[in-house]
CSV table of C-alpha atoms in Angstrom, one decimal:
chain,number,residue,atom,x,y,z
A,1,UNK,CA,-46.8,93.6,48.0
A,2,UNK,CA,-48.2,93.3,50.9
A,3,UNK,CA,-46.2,93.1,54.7
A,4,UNK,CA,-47.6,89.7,55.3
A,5,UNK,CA,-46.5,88.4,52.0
A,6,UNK,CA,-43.1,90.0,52.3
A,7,UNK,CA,-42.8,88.4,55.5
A,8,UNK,CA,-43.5,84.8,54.5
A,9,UNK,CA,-40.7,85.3,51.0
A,10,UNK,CA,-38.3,86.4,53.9
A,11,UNK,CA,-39.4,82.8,56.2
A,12,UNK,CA,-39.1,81.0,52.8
A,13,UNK,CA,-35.6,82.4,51.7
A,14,UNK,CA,-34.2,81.6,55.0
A,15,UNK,CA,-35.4,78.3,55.5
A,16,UNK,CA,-33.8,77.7,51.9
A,17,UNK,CA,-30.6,78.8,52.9
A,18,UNK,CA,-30.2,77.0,56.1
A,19,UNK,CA,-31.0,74.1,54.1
A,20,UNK,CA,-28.4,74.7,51.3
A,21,UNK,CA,-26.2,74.8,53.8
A,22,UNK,CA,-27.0,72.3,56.4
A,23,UNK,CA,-26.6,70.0,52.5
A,24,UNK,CA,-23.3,71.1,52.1
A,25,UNK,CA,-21.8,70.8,55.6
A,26,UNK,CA,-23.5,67.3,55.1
A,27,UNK,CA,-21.3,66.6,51.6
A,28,UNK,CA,-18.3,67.7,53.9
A,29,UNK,CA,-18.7,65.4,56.6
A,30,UNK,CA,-19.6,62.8,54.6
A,31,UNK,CA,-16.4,63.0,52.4
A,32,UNK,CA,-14.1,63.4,54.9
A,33,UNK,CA,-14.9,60.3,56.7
A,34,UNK,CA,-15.3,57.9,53.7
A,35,UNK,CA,-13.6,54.6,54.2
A,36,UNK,CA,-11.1,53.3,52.1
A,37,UNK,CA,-13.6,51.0,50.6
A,38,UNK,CA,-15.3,54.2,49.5
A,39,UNK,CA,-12.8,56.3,48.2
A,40,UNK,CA,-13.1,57.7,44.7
A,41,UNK,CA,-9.9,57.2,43.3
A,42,UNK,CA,-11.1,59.3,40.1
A,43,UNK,CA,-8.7,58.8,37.4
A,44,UNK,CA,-6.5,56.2,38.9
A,45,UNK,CA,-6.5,52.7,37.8
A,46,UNK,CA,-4.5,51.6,41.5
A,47,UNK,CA,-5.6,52.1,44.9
A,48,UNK,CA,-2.3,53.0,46.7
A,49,UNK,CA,1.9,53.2,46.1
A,50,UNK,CA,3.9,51.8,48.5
A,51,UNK,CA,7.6,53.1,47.7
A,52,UNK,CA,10.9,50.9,49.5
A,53,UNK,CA,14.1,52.1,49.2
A,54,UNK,CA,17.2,54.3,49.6
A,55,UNK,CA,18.0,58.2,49.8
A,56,UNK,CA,16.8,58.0,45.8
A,57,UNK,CA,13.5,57.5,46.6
A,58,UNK,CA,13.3,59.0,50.3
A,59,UNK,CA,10.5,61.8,50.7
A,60,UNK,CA,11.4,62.6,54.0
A,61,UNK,CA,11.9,59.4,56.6
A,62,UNK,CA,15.2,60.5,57.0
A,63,UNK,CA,14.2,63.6,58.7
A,64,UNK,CA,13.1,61.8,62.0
A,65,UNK,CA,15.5,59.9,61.9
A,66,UNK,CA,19.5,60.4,63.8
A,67,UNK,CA,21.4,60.2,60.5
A,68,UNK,CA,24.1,62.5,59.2
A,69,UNK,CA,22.2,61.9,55.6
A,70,UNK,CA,20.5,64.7,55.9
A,71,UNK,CA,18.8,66.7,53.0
A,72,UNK,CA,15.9,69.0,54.9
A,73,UNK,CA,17.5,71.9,54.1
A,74,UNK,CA,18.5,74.3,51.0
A,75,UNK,CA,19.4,74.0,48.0
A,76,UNK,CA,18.1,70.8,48.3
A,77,UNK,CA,14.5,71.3,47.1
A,78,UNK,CA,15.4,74.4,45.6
A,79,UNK,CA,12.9,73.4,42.6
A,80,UNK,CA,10.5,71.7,44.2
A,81,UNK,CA,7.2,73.3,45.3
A,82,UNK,CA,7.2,72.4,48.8
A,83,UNK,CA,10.9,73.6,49.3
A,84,UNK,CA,13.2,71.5,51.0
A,85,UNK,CA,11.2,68.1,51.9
A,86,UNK,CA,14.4,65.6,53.1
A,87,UNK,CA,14.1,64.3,49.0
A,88,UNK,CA,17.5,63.9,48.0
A,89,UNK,CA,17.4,66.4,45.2
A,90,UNK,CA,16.7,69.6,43.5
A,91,UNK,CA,13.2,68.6,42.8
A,92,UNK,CA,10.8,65.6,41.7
A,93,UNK,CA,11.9,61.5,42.7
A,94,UNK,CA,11.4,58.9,40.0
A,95,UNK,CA,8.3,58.0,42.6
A,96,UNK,CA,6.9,61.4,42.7
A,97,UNK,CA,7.0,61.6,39.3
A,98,UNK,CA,5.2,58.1,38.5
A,99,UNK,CA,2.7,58.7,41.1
A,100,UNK,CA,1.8,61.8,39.7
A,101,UNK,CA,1.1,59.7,36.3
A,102,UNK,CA,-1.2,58.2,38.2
A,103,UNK,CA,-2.8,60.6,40.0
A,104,UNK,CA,-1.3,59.7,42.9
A,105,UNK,CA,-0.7,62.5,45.3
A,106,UNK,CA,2.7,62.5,46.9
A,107,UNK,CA,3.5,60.1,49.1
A,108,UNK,CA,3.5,61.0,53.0
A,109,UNK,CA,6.8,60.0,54.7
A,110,UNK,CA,6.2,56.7,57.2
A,111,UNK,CA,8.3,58.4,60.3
A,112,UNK,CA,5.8,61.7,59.5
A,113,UNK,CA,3.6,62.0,62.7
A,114,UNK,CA,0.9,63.4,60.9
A,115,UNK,CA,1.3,60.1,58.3
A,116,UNK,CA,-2.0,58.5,59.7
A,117,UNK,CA,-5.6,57.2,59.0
A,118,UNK,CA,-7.2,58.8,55.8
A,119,UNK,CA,-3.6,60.1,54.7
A,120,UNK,CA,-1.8,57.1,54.2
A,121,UNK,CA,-4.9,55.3,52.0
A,122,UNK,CA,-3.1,56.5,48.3
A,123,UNK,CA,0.3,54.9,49.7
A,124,UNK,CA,3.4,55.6,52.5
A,125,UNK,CA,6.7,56.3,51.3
A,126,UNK,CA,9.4,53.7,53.7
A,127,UNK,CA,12.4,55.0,51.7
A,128,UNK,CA,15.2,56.1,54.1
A,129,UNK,CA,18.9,57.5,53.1
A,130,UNK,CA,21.2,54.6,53.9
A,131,UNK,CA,19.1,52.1,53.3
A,132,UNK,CA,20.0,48.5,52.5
A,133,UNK,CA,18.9,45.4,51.8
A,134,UNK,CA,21.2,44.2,54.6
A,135,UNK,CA,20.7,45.3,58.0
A,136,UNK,CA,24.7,46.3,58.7
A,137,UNK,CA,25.0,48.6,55.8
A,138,UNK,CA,25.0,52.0,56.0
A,139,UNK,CA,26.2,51.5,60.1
A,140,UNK,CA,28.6,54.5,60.1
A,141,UNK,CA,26.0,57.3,58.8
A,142,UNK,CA,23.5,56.5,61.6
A,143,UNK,CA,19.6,55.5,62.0
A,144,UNK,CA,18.3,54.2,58.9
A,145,UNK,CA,15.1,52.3,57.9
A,146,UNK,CA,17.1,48.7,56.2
A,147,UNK,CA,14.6,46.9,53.9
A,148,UNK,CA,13.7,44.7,56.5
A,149,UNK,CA,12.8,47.3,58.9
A,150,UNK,CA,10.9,49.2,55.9
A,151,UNK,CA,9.2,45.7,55.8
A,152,UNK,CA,7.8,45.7,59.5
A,153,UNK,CA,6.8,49.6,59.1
A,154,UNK,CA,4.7,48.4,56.1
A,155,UNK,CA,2.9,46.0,58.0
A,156,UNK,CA,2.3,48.4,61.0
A,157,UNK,CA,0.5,50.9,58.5
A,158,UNK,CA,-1.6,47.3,57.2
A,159,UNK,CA,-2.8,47.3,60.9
A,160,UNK,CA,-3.9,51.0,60.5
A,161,UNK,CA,-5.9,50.1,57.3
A,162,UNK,CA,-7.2,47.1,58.7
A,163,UNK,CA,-9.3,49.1,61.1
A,164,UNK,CA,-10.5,51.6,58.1
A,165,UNK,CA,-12.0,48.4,55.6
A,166,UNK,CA,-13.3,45.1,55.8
A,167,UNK,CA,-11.6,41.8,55.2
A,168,UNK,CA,-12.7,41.6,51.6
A,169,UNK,CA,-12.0,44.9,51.0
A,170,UNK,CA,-8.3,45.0,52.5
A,171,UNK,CA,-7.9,42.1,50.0
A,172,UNK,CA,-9.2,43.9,47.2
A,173,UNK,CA,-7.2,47.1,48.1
A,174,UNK,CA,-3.8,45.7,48.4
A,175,UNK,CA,-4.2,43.6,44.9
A,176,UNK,CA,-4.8,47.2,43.0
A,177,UNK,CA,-2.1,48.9,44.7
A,178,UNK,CA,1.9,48.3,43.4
A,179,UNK,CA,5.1,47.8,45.8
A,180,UNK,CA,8.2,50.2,44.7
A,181,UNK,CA,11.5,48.6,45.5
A,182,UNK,CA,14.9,50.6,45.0
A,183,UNK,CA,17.5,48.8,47.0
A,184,UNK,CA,20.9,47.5,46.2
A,185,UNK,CA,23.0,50.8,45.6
A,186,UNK,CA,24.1,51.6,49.5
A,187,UNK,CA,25.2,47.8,50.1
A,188,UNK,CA,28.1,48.4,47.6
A,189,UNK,CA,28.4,52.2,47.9
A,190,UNK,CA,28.0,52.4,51.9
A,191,UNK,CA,29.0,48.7,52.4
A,192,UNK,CA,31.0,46.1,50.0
A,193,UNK,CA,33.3,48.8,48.8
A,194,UNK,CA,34.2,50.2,51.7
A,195,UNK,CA,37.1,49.0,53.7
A,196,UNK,CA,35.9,49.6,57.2
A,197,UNK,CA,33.2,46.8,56.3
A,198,UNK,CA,34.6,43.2,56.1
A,199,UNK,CA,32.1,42.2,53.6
A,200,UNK,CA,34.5,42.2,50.7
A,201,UNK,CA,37.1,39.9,52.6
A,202,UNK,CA,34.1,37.6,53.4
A,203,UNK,CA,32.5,37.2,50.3
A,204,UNK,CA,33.8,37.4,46.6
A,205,UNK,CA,31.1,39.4,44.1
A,206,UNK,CA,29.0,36.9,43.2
A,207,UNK,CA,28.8,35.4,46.9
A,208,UNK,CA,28.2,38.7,47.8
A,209,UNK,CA,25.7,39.3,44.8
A,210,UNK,CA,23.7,36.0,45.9
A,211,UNK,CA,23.9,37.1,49.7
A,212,UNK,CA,21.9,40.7,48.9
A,213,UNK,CA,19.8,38.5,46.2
A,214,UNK,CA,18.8,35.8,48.7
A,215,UNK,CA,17.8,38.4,51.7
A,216,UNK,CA,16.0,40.7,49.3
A,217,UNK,CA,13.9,37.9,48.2
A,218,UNK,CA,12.9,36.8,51.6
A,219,UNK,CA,11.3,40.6,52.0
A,220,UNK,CA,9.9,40.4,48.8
A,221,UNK,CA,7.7,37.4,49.6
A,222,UNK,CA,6.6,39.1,53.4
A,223,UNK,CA,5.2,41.5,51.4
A,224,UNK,CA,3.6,39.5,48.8
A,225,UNK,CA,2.6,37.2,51.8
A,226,UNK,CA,0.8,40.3,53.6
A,227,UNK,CA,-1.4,40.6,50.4
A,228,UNK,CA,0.4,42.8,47.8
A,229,UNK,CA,0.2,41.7,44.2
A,230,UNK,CA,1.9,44.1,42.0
A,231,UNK,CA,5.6,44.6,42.5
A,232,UNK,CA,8.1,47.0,40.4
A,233,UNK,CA,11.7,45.9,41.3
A,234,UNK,CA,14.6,48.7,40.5
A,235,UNK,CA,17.8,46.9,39.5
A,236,UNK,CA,21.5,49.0,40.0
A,237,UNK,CA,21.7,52.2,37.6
A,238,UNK,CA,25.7,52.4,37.0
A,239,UNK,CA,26.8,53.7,40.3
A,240,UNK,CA,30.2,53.5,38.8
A,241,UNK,CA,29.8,56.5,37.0
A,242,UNK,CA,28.6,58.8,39.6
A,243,UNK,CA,30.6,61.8,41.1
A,244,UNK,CA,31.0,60.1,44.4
A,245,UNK,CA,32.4,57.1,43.3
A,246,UNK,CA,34.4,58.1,40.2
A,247,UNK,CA,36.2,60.0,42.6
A,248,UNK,CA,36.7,57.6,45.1
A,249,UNK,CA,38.1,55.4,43.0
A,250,UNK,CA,40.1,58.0,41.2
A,251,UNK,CA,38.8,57.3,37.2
A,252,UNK,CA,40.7,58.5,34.2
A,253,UNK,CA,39.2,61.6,33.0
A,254,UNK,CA,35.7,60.6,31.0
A,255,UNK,CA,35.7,57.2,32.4
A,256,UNK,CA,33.7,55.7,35.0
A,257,UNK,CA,35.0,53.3,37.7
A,258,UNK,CA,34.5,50.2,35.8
A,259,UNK,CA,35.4,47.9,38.2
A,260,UNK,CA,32.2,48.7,40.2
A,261,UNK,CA,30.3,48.4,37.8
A,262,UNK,CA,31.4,45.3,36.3
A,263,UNK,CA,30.6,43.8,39.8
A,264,UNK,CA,27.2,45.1,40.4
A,265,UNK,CA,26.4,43.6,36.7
A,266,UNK,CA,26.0,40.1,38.9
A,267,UNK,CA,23.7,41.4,41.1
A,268,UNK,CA,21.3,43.0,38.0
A,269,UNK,CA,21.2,39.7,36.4
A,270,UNK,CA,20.3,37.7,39.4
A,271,UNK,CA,17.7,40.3,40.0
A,272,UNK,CA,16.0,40.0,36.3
A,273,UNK,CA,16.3,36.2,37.0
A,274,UNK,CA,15.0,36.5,40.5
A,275,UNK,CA,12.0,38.4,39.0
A,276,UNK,CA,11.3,35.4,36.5
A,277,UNK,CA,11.5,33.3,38.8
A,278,UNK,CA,9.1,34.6,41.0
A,279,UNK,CA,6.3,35.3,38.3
A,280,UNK,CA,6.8,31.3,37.3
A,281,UNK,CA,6.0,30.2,41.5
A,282,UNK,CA,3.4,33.2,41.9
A,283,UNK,CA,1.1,33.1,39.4
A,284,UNK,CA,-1.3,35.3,41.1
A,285,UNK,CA,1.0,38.4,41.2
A,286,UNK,CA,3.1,39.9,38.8
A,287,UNK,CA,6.7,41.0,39.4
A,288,UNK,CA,8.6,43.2,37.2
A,289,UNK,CA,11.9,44.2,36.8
A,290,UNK,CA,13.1,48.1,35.4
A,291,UNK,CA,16.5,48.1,34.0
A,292,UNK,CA,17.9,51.0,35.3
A,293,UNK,CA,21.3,50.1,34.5
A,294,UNK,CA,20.5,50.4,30.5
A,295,UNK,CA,18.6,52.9,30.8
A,296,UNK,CA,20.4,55.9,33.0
A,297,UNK,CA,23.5,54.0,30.5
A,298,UNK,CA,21.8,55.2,27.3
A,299,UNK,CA,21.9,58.3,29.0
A,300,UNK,CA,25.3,58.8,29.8
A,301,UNK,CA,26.1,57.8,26.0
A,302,UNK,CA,23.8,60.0,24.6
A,303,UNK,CA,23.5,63.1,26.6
A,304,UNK,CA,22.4,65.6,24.4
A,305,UNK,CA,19.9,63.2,22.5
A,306,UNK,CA,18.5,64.1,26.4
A,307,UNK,CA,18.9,68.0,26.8
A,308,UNK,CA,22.4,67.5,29.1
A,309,UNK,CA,25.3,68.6,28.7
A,310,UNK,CA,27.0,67.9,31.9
A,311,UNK,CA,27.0,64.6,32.7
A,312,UNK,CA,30.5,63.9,34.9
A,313,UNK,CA,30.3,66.6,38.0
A,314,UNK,CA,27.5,67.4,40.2
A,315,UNK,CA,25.1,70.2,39.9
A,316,UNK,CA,25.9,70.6,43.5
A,317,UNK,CA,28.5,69.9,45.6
A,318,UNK,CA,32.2,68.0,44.4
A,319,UNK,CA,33.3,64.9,44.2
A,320,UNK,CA,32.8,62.8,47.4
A,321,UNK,CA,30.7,65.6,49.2
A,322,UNK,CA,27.0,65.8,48.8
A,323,UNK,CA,25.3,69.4,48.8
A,324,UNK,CA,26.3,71.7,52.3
A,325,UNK,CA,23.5,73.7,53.2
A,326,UNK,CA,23.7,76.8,51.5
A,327,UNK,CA,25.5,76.1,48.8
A,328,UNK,CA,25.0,77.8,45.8
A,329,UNK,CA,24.3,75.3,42.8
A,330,UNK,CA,24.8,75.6,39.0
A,331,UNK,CA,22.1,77.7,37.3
A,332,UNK,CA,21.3,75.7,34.5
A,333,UNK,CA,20.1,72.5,36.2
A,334,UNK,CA,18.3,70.8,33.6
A,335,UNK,CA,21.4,70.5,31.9
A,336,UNK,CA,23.1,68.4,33.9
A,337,UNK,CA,22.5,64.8,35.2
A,338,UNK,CA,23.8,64.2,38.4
A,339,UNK,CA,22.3,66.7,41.4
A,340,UNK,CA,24.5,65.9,44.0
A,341,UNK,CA,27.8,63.4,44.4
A,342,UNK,CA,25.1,60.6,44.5
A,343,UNK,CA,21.5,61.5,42.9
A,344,UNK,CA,20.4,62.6,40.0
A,345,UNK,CA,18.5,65.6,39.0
A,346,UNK,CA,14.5,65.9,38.7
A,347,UNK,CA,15.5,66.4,35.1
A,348,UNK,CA,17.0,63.0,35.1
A,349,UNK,CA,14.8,61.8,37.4
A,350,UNK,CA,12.1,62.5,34.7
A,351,UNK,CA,13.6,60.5,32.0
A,352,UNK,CA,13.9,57.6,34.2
A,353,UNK,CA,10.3,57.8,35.5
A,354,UNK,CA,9.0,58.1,31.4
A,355,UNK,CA,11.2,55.1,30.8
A,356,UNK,CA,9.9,53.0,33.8
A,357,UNK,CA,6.4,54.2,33.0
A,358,UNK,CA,6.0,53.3,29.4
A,359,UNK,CA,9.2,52.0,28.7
A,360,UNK,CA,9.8,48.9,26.0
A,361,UNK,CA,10.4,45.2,27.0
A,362,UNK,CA,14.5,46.0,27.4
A,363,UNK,CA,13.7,48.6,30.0
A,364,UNK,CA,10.7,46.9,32.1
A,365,UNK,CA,10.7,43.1,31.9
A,366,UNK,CA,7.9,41.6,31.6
A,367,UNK,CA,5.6,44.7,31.3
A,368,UNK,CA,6.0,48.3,32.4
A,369,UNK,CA,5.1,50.2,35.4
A,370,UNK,CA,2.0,51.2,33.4
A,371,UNK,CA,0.7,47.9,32.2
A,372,UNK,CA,1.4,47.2,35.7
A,373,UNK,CA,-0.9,49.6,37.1
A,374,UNK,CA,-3.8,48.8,34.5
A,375,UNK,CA,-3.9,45.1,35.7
């Protein structure tokens, strides 16, 4: 071959290249600055989750925050990938888990600095340790996020959005994507049944019941007002039977402190009822309830029709206490329900998340959180 023609293949090949890979820096650029209204959210079927709740559901809030609720450090996330991540367990949360079922990455913590522009557009996690749906409880641990505060941090991530999309496409956005709630446990836990708080002198269970009822509602419809459509409600599990308070209210040996949860049943059925209500006067939106109660108490009935075998003392930590840093928890965690003196396990955690996922009529009222999702 000649050096002229060798020359010009050499010209050819290089132009080729730099075009290949002026193309491909092009494909970069491009993807990294699509707008919401743009994003391929491949397999799916909901734009974003927006989790609101307590230390069950934190993903980390509660690390920016000046609380004694800490959980930033090990074993906490001693099985989860990214280590210890301020999620109040071993592992995977219930929203984790249903996110992932989703294909949902995991959710970025609100109070994260780095939780801004393209990373919030799958969801923000607003879950904070201590959190209430009243703004006194919790007081004593320190900074929290209450459900009205999470409420006012939602809408200062809308304004973020707001400059990513257009009007329609806002609209459209926040109808596909579903509102976690979780609230309820620390206002009898950290609140009602404790005696440096003057609720339970002011107010008898129901009253108190109707008073957490009536103030979570009022959230409820900000954010439906703000333009979300798709709610999943988390009523009381039987908090009753956990470490913390089965020792603080001294239980017979296999029992669980009955007396709370006898009075937490008033609150579960005013929430179901509040959820019924709510679907009848919003037509456009669809609200459902998961009845955590029943199923976490199937659970404790049952335990080895669920691989546990330990389902009345923490993996980690004893009694009142929740895990100390460093401590050394059982080996055989899938075994046992409860993680800590408050949470449960990711084992657990997955067994709740199937049964709010695809659960029947008696676990998710009206639909479950996958019907939900498909809508």
């Amino acid at each position: 071959m000649s050096t002229y023609f060798s020359s010009q293949i050499r010209v050819l090949m290089k132009s080729y290249y730099i075009a290949i890979l002026f193309l491909m820096l092009n494909l970069v650029v491009t993807n990294s600055t699509k707008l919401p209204s743009q994003v391929d959210v491949g397999a799916s079927p909901v734009s974003a989750i927006f989790a609101f709740g307590d230390s069950i559901v934190d993903s980390g809030n509660t690390n920016y925050l000046a609380s004694i609720a800490k959980s930033n450090y090990w074993p906490y996330g001693c099985d989860f990938r990214q280590g210890p991540s301020g999620r109040f367990c071993n592992g995977r949360t219930v929203i984790d888990i249903l996110g992932e079922r989703l294909a949902i990455p995991y959710l970025p913590a609100f109070a994260d600095p780095a939780a801004i522009g393209l990373r919030i557009i799958r969801g923000v996690n607003y879950a904070s340790a201590g959190a209430g749906i009243l703004d006194v409880t919790s007081r004593h641990w320190g900074n929290r996020f209450s459900l009205s505060q999470q409420v006012l941090n939602f809408e200062r991530s809308l304004d973020q959005l707001r400059n990513m999309m257009t009007g329609r496409n806002m609209t459209q956005y926040l109808e596909k994507s579903v509102a976690f709630l979780a609230f309820g446990t620390n206002d009898y836990i950290n609140n009602y049944l404790m005696s440096s708080y003057d609720s339970s002198y002011n107010y008898r269970p129901p009253e108190f019941a109707n008073l957490l009822l009536n103030s979570y509602a009022r959230q409820i419809l900000a954010l439906y007002n703000v333009g979300l459509r798709k709610f999943f409600i988390v009523g009381l599990a039987p908090i009753g039977c956990t470490p913390n308070q089965k020792a603080a209210r001294q239980a017979p040996e296999g029992r669980c402190a009955d007396y709370v949860n006898q009075i937490i049943g008033t609150f579960n059925e005013g929430l179901r009822s509040l959820v019924t209500q709510l679907n009848a006067n919003h037509p456009a939106a669809i609200f459902v309830y998961f009845n955590a109660y029943g199923a976490m108490g199937d659970v404790l009935n049952n335990p080895a029709a669920y691989g546990f075998s330990v389902v009345d003392r923490a993996c980690c930590g004893l009694g009142e206490v929740t895990c100390l840093p460093n401590a050394i928890p059982c080996p055989n965690r899938n075994q046992y329900l409860f993680w800590d003196a408050y949470h449960t396990t990711e084992a657990a955690n997955a067994i709740l998340a199937q049964r709010a996922f695809a659960g029947p009529p008696s676990d998710c009222y009206p639909i479950n959180f996958q019907q939900l999702a498909l809508i």
